[in-house]
XYZ file of C-alpha atoms in Angstrom:
647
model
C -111.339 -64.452 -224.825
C -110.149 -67.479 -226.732
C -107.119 -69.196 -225.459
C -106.122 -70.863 -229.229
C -103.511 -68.435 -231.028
C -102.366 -68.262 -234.841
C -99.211 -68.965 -235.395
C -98.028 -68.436 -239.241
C -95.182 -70.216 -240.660
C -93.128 -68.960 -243.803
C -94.648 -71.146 -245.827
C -97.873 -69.061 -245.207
C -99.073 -71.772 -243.583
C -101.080 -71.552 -240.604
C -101.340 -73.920 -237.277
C -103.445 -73.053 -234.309
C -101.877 -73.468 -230.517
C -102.646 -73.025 -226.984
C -101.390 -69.853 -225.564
C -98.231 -69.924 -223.903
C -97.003 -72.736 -226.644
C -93.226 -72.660 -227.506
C -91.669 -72.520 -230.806
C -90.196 -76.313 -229.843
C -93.467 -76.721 -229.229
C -94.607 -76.183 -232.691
C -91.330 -77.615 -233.938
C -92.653 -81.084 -232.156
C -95.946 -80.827 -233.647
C -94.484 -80.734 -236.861
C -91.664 -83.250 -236.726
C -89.290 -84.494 -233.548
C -86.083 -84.541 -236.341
C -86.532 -80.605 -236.734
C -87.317 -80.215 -232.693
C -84.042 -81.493 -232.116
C -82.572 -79.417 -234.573
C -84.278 -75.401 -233.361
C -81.651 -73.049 -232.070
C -83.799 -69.889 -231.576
C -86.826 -69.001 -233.238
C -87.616 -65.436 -234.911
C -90.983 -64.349 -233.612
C -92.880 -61.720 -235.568
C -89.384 -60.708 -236.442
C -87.875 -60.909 -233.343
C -84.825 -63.416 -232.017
C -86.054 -65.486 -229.016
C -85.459 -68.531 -227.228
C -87.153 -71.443 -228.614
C -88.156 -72.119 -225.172
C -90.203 -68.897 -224.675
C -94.020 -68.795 -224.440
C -95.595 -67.133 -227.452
C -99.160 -65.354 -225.998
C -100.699 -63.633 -229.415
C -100.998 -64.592 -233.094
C -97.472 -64.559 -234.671
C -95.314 -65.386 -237.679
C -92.935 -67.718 -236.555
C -89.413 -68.984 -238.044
C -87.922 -71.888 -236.669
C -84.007 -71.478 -237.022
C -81.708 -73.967 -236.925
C -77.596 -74.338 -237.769
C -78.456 -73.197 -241.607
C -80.014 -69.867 -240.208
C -77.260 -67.438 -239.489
C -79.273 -66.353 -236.200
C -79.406 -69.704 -235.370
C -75.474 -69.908 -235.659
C -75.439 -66.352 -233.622
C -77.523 -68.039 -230.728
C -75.288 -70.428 -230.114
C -72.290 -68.978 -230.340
C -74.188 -66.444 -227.647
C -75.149 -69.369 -225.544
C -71.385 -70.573 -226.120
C -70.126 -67.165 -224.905
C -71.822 -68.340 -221.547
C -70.519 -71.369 -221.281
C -67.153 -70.527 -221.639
C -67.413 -68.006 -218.626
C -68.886 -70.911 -216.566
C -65.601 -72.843 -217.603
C -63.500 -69.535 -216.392
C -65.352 -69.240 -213.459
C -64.991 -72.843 -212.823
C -61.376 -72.765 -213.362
C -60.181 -69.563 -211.920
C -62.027 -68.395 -208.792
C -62.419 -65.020 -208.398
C -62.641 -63.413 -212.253
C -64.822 -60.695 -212.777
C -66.540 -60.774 -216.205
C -67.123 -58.172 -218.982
C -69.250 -58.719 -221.843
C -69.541 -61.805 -223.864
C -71.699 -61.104 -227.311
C -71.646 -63.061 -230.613
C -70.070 -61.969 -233.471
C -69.549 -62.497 -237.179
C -67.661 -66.299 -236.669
C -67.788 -67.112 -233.422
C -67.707 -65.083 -229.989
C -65.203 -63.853 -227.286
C -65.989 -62.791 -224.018
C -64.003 -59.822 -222.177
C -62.222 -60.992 -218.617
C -60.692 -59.411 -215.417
C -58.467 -61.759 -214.131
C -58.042 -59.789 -211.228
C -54.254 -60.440 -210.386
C -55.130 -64.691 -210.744
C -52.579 -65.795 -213.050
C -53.886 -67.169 -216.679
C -51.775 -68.835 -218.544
C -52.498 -68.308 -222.103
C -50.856 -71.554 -223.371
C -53.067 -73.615 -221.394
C -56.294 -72.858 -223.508
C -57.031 -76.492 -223.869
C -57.925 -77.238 -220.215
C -60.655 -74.332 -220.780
C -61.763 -76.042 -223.959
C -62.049 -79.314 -222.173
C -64.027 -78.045 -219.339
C -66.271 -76.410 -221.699
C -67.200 -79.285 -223.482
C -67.224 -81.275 -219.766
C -69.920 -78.654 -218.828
C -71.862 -78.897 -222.375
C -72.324 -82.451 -221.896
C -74.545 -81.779 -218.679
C -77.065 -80.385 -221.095
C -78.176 -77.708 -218.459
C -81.070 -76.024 -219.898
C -81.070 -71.893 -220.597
C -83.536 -70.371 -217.799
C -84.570 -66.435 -218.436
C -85.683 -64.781 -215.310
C -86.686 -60.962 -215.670
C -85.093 -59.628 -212.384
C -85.721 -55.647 -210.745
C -83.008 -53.361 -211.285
C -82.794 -53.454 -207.392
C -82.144 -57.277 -207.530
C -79.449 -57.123 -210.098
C -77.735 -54.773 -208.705
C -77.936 -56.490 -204.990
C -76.981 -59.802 -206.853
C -73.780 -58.387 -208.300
C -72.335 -55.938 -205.507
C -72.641 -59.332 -203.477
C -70.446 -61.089 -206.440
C -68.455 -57.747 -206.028
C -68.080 -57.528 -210.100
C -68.034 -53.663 -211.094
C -68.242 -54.305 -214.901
C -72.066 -55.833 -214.820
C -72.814 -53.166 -212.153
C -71.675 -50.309 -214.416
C -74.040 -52.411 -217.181
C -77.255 -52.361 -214.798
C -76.684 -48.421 -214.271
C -77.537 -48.425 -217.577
C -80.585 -50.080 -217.881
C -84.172 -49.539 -217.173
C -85.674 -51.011 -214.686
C -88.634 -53.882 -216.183
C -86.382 -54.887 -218.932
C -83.473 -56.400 -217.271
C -83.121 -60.489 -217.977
C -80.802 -63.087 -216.176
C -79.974 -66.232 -217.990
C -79.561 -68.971 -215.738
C -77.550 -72.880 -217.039
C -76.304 -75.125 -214.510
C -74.516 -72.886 -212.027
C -73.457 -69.672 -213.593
C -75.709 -66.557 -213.787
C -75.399 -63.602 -216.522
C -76.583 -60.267 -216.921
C -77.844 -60.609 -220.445
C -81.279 -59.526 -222.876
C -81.191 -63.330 -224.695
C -81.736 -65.400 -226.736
C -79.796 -68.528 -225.961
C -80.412 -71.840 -226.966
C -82.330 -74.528 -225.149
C -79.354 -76.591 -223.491
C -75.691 -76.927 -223.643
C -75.928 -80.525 -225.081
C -75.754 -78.667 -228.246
C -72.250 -77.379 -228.291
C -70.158 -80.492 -229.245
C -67.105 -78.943 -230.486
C -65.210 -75.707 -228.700
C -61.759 -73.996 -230.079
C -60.539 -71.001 -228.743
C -58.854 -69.201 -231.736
C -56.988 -65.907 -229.889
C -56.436 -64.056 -226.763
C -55.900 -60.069 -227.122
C -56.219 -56.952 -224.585
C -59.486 -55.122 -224.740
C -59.885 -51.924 -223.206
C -63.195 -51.623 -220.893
C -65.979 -50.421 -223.062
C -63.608 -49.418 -226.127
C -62.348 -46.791 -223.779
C -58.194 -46.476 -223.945
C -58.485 -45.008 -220.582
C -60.524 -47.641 -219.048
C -58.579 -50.649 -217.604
C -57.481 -53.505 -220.048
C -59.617 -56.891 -220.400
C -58.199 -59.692 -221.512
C -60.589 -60.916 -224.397
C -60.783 -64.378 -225.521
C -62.293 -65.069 -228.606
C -63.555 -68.900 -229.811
C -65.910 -70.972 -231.699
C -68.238 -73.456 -230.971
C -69.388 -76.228 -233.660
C -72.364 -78.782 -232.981
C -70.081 -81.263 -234.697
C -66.419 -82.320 -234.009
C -66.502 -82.348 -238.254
C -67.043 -78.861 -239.022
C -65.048 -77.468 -236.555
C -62.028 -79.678 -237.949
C -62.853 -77.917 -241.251
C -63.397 -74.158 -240.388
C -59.717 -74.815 -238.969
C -58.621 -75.983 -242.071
C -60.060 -72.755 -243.982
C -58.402 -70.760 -241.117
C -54.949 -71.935 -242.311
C -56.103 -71.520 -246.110
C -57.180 -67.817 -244.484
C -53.706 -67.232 -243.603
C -51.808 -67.682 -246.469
C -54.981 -65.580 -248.312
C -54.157 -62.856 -245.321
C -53.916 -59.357 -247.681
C -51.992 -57.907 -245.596
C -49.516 -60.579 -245.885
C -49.838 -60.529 -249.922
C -49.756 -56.733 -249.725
C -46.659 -56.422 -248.412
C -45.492 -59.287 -250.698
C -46.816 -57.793 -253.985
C -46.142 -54.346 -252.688
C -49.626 -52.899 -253.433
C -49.552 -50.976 -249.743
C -48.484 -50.214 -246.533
C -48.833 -48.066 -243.554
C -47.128 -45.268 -241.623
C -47.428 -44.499 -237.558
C -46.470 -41.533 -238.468
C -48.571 -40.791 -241.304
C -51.634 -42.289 -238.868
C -53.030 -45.403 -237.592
C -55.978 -46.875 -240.080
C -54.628 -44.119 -243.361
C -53.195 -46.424 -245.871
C -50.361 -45.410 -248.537
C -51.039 -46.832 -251.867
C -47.368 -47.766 -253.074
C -46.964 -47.678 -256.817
C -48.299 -51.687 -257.922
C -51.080 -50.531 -255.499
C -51.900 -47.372 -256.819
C -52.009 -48.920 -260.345
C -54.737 -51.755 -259.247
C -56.662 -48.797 -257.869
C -56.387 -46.976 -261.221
C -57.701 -49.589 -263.313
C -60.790 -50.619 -260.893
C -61.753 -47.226 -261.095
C -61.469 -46.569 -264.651
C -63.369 -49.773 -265.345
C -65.909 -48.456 -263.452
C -65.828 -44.908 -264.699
C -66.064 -46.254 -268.070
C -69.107 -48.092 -267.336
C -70.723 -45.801 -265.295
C -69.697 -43.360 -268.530
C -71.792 -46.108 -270.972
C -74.411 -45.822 -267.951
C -75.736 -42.256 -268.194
C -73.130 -41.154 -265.325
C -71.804 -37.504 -264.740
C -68.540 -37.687 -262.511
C -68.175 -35.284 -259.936
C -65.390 -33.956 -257.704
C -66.453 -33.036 -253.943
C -63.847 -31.736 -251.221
C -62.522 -33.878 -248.361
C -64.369 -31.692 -245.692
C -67.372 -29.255 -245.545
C -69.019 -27.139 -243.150
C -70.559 -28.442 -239.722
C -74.332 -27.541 -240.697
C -74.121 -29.509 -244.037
C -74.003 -33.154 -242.040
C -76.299 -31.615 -239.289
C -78.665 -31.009 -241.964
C -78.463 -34.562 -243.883
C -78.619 -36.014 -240.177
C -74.965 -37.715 -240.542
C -73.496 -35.019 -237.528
C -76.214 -36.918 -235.194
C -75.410 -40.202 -236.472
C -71.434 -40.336 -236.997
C -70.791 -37.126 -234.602
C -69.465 -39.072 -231.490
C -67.158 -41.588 -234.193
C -65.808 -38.899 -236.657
C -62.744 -36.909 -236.137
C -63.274 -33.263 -233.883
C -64.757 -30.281 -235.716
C -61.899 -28.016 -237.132
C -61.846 -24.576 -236.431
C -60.605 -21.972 -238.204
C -59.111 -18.468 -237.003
C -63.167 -17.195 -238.182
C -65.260 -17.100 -234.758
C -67.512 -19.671 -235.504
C -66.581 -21.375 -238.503
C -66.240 -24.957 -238.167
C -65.527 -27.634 -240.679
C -65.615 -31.406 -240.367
C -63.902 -34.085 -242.779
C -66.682 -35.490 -244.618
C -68.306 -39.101 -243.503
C -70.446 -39.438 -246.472
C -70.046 -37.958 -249.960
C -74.378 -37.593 -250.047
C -74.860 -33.976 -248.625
C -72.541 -32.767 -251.123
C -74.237 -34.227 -253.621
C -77.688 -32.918 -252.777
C -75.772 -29.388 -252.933
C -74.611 -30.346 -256.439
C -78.026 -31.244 -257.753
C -79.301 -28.443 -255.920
C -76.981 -25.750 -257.489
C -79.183 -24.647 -260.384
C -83.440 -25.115 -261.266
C -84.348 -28.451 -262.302
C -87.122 -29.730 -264.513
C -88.756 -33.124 -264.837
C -87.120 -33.141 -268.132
C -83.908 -33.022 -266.548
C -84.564 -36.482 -264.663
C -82.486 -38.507 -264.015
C -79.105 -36.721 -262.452
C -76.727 -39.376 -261.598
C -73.954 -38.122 -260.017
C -70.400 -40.487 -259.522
C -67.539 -39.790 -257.397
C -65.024 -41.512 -255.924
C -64.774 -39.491 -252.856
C -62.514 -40.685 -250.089
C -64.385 -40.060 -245.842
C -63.390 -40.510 -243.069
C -64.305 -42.265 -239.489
C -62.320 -42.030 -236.348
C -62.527 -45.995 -235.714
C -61.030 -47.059 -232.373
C -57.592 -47.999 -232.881
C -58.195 -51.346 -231.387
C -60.651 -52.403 -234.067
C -58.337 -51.180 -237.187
C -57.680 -54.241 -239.504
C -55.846 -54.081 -242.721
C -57.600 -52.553 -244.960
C -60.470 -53.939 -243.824
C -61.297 -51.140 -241.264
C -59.581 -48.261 -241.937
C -59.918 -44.532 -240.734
C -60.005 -43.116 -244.636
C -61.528 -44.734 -247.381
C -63.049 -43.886 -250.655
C -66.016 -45.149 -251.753
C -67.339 -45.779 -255.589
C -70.119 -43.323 -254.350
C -73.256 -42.392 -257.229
C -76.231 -41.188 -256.459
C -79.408 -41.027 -258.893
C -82.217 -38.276 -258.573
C -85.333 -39.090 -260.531
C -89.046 -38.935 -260.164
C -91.028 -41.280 -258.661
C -92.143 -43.768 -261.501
C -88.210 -43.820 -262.892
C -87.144 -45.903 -259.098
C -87.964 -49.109 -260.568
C -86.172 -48.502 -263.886
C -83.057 -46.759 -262.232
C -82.831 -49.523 -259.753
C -82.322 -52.209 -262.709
C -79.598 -50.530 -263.989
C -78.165 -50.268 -260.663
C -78.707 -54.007 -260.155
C -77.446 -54.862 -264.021
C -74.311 -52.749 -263.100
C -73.620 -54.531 -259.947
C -73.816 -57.575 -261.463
C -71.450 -56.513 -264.621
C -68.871 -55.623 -261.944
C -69.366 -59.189 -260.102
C -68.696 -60.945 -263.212
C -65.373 -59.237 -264.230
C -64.279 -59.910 -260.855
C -65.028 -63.073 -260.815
C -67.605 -63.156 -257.737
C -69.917 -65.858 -258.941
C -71.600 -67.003 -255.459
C -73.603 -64.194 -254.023
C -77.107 -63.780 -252.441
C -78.516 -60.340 -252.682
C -80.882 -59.447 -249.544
C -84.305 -56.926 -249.531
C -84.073 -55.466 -246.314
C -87.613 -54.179 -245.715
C -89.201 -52.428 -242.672
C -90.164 -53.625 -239.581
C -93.864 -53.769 -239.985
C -94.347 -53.982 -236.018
C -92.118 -51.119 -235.264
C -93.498 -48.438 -237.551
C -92.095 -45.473 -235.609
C -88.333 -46.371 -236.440
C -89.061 -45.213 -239.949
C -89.242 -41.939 -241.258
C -91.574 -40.613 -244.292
C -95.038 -41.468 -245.915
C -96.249 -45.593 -246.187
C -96.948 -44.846 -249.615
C -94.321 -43.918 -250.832
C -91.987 -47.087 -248.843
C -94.928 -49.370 -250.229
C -94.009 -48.021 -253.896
C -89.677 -48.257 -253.185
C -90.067 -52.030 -251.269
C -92.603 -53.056 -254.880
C -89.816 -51.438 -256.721
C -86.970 -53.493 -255.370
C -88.568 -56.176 -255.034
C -89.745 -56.505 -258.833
C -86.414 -56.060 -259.716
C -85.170 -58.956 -257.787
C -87.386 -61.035 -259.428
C -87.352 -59.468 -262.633
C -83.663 -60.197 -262.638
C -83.973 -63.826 -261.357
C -81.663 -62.723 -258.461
C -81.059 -65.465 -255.843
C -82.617 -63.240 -253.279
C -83.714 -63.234 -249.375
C -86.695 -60.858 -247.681
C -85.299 -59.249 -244.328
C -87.891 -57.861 -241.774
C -86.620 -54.914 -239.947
C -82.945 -54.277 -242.457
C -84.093 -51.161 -244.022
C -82.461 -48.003 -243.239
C -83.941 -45.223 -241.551
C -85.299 -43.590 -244.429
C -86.012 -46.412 -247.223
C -85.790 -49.887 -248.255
C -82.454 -51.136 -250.034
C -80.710 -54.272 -251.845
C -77.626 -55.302 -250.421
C -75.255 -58.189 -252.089
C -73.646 -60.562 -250.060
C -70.684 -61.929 -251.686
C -69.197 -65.646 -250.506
C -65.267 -65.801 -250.806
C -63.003 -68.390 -252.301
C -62.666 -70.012 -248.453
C -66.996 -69.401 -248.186
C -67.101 -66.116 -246.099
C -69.544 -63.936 -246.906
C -69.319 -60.143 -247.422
C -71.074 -57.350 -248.095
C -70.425 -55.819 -251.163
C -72.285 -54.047 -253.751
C -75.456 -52.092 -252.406
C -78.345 -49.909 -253.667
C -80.532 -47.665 -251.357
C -83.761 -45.899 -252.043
C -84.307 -42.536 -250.054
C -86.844 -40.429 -249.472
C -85.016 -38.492 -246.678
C -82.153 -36.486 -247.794
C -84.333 -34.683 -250.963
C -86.612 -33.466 -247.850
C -84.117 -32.523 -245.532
C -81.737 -30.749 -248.456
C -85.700 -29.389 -250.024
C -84.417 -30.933 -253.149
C -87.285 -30.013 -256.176
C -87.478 -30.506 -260.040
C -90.257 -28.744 -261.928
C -92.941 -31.380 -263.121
C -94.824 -31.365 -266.254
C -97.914 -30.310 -264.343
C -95.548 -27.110 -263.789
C -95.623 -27.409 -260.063
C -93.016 -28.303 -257.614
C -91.628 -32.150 -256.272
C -89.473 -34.105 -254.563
C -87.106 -36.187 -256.468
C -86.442 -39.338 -255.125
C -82.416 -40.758 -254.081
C -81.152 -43.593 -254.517
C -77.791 -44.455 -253.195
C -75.251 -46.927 -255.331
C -71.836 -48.419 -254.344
C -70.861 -51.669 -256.297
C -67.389 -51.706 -254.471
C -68.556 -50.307 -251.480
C -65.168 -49.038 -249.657
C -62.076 -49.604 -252.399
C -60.054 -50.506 -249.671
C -62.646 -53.240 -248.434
C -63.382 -54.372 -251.822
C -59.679 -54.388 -252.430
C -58.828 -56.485 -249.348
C -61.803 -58.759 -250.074
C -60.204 -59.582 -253.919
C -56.820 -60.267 -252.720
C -58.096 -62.411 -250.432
C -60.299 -63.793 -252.835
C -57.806 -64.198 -255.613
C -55.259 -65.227 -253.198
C -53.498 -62.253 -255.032
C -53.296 -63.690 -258.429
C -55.869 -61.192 -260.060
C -57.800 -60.793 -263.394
C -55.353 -60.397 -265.956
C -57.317 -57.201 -266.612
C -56.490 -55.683 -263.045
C -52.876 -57.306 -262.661
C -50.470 -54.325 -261.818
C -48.060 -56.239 -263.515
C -49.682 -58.302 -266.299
C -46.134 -59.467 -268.092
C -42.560 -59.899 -266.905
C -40.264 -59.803 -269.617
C -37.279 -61.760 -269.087
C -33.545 -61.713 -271.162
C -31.931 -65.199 -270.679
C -28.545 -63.020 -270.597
C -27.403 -59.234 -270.656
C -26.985 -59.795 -274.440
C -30.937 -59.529 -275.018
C -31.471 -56.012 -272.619
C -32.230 -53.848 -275.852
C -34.321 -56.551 -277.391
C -36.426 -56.841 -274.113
C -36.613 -52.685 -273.582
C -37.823 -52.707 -277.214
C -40.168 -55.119 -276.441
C -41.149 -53.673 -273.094
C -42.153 -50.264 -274.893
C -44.025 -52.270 -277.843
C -46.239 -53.824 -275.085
C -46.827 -50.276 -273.309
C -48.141 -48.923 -276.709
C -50.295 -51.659 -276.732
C -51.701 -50.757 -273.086
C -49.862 -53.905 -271.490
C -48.197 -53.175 -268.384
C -45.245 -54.942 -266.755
C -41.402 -54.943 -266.218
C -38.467 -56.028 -267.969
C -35.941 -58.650 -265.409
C -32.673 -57.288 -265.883
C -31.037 -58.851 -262.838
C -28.018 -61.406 -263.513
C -29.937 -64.513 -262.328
C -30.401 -67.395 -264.627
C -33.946 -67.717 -266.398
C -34.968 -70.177 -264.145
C -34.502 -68.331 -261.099
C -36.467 -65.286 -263.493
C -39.144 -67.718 -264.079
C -39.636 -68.618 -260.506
C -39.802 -65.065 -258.919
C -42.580 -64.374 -261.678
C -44.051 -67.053 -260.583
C -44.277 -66.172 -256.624
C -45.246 -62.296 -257.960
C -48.231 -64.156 -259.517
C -47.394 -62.216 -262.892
C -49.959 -63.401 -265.715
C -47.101 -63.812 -268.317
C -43.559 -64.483 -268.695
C -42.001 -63.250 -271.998
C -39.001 -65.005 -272.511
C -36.228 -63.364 -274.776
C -33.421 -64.906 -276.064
C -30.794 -65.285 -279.555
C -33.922 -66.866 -281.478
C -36.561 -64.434 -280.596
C -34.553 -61.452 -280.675
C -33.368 -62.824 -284.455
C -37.079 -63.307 -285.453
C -39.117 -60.499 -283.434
C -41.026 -62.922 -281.376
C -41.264 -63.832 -277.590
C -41.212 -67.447 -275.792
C -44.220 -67.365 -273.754
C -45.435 -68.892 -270.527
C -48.563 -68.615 -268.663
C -48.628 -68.410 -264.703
C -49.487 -71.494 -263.311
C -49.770 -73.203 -266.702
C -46.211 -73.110 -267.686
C -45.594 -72.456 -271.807
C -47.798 -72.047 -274.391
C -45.696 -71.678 -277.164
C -43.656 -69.045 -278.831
C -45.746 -65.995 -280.473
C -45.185 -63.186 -282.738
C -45.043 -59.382 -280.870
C -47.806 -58.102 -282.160
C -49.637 -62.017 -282.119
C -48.913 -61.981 -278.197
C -50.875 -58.629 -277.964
C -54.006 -59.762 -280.047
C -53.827 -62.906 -277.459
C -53.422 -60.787 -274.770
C -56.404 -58.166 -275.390
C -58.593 -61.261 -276.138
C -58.447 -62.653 -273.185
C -58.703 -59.388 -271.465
C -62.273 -58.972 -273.059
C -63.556 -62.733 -272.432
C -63.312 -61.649 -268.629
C -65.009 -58.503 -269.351
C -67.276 -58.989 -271.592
């Protein structure tokens, strides 16, 4: 039995080792500079430690602070260290979880009547960084269940004991560095040494486990740079965040708000809102119209056995709201998760023929999830949302053509909005866990060629993800980077082979025998609340003139000029421009000002001239004025610019 193994790098290049070699060790062979540099490594599509010995042939991906893993490990590994430091400093804490998350990590703490002072945060920083510069290496130990649980009912901490119960025995992992022990599966980097730069950002109450009737951690949540320099400027964006906050602008351009009363996490659109809505959706609706679309209208609930059959009862079940019953024995009805099942019994309503192919069906249909109040943000993470839901039955060999359009719309959409930075992501299967997938490897072989021909076809700026796809097919997600360079998830395309078999969904073929279509799942905004928040934020609230609930402010420079500016202001309505005539008794340059702060695209400024001549003094936001215009001049302007954005 040889004693060399294969290790392939993603360059397809391939470097033989002794067994038991780490990925620093291949790191080292191939340049000290990048050794120093290796967070974690990703091991036949796996996270590990860098410092873990590989024993078979593997692919191998050295990741580093570029690799968003690599970011994840440390902020894990900082997670850790920042218990030490609480340990350290108050004697006698019990400890919750600690996991990474999207920018940083917290970990969840039970003082245990020792009094913490929340405005002393810096002496925890500082002995963070005091500890990090020990560089005490990561250690993982696989321990019995027997020996965890002795380990921690000595420490006399309930919250890693009630962790244990839950694990099988064989696969339970310490993590060792300096002095402090955790309960945790890995990976972590190699040493502290690598954490040069520590703030912690909040402190907030955390029930145990999510559970309200659980006792109430206190969770501090931080971030961890490995230079003093990019800490100093994720602060910076931070404060940029704030004043981007769309709840803050929100409230300011009153687009929305929300009612305890009414419900935690159910949003009321006021009117500027409700008009942004409107015109995202009718953009869309008119392009999904130019795009072959049929819109559909689906209720806000159906019956229990519809989401057991699509599979969405076993999978959103336990986070949905409670069946409702009805006075019928037996009848039970939930409030739809996902517009899809509904869909399938749309398409499945009457025979269908290949000739028929493709259905695409559109909705915006609003679902709902019972999130935990604690974990409600904005409209970020609501309880009811409605997605720009479509889905797309077609025969096999029209997937790669339907997915284009899909991908051409997405990108349409991007471009009016003015998202220009965005990667888009293949999220394949796991080739090494086979039995996580459901349906035949032909026909995911022929869906992952699809998408990925269109990627390239489309010169997309696009990565390959192991082990992303869903369930029951491969899909193309778009990850969108913000004006302050946060990345979200926005439009996304999925190709499914599951719901057609579960729902027996058929069309007629030309060889007059029966098939499956196959689904494919489409949501450029995703959530219209998410998408929403994400463009204020991303605007800072001063939208596309297209989208601008307000898109003029017409403003009299005394009461004399009212009926000139209500002539105007119903001129400019004909002419599908929307906006509001300033009829307060303020001079113009307090007007001018407040249009400003509302972000309006133009001021129309009325006074003895214009109202003599039938024209309007106009000035841009942000720009200041551009000269003085004829009515019907201003609207040609006006609807020009509109189509430069988008077209």
């Amino acid at each position: 039995m040889s004693d060399q193994i294969t290790i392939t790098l993603p360059d397809g290049s391939k470097r033989s080792y002794n067994k038991g070699a780490t990925a620093l060790d291949v790191a080292m062979s191939i340049s000290e500079g990048l050794a120093r540099n290796v967070l974690a490594a990703k091991v036949n599509g796996e996270v590990r430690d860098s410092f873990r010995p590989i024993e078979e042939d593997s692919n191998l991906q050295l990741l580093t602070w570029n690799d968003d893993e690599g970011k994840s490990t440390m902020w894990h590994s900082s997670a850790h260290l920042m218990a030490e430091a609480l340990e350290a400093l108050y004697p006698g804490i019990k400890l919750g979880i600690g996991p990474p998350i999207e920018n940083g990590f917290y970990y969840d703490i039970d003082f245990n009547g020792i009094e913490f002072d929340s405005d002393n945060l810096e002496a925890i920083e500082n002995k963070m960084l005091e500890l990090a510069r020990e560089k005490n290496e990561f250690t993982r130990k696989e321990i019995s269940k027997a020996d965890a649980i002795a380990y921690y009912k000595e420490k006399g901490d309930e919250y890693k004991l009630e962790l244990i119960d839950g694990l099988d025995d064989g696969s339970i992992t310490f993590y060792n560095q300096g002095n402090f022990t955790d309960l945790c599966r890995g990976p972590h980097i190699p040493h502290t040494g690598y954490i040069k730069a520590v703030k912690i950002l909040n402190v907030a109450g955390a029930y145990w486990r999510g559970d309200e009737n659980r006792k109430q951690l206190t969770r501090l949540y931080a971030i961890s740079f490995p230079k003093q320099k990019e800490l100093k400027e994720h602060l910076e964006l931070l404060e940029q965040a704030k004043l981007r906050d769309h709840r803050k602008i929100g409230k300011e351009l009153e687009l929305f708000t929300f009612s305890e009363k009414v419900g935690k996490g159910l949003p009321l659109w006021l009117p500027k809102g409700a008009v942004l809505r409107e015109r995202l959706e009718n953009f869309l609706k008119k392009a999904q119209l130019k795009a072959g679309y049929d819109q559909v209208v689906s209720p806000h609930i159906g019956g229990k056995e519809l989401y057991v059959t699509s599979g969405h009862y076993a999978k959103y079940g336990e986070d949905s709201f409670q069946p409702i019953h009805t006075p019928s024995e037996d009848e039970e009805f939930l409030l739809k998760p996902m517009n899809c099942p509904h869909h399938c019994e749309i398409y499945k309503s009457k025979p269908r023929s290949y000739k028929d192919l493709p259905v695409r069906y559109a909705e915006f249909g609003t679902v709902y999830r019972y999130e935990q109040s604690g974990e409600l943000h904005g409209l970020t993470r609501v309880r009811g949302f409605t997605q720009d839901d479509a889905h797309i039955f077609c025969s096999q060999d029209q997937v790669k053509s339907e997915f284009a359009k899909v991908v051409d719309l997405v990108l349409y959409v991007f471009s009016a909005l003015g998202f220009e930075d965005f990667t888009a992501q293949v999220s394949l299967r796991d080739p090494n866990n086979p039995d996580k997938y459901i349906g035949k490897d032909e026909d995911w072989e022929k869906a992952e060629a699809a998408i990925k021909e269109v990627a390239e076809e489309k010169e997309l700026n696009f990565v390959i993800e192991y082990g992303e796809a869903a369930f029951y097919g491969p899909k193309l997600d778009f990850m969108v980077k913000d004006a302050l360079g946060r990345k979200w998830q926005l439009g996304t395309s999925q190709v499914d082979y599951s719901l057609p078999e579960r729902f027996e969904l058929e069309y007629i073929g030309s060889d007059n025998k029966k098939h499956r279509p196959v689904m494919i799942h489409r949501a450029p905004f995703g959530s219209m609340e998410r998408f929403i928040a994400i463009l204020i934020e991303n605007c800072a609230g001063d939208f596309p003139l297209w989208l601008a609930p307000d898109q003029i402010a017409i403003l009299p420079i005394s009461e004399k000029y009212h009926d000139y500016a209500k002539e105007l202001f119903v001129e400019m309505q004909e002419k599908d421009i929307r906006g509001f005539v300033d009829e307060r008794d303020e001079k113009i340059g307090k007007k001018i000002r407040d249009a400003e702060v509302k972000k309006t695209p133009f001021m129309l400024i009325v006074g003895e001239k214009e109202a003599e001549e039938g024209t309007v003094s106009v000035r841009q936001h942000g720009q200041g004025d551009i000269g003085s215009m004829k009515k019907d001049e201003f609207a040609r302007f006006f609807h020009n610019k509109v189509a430069e954005l988008i077209n």
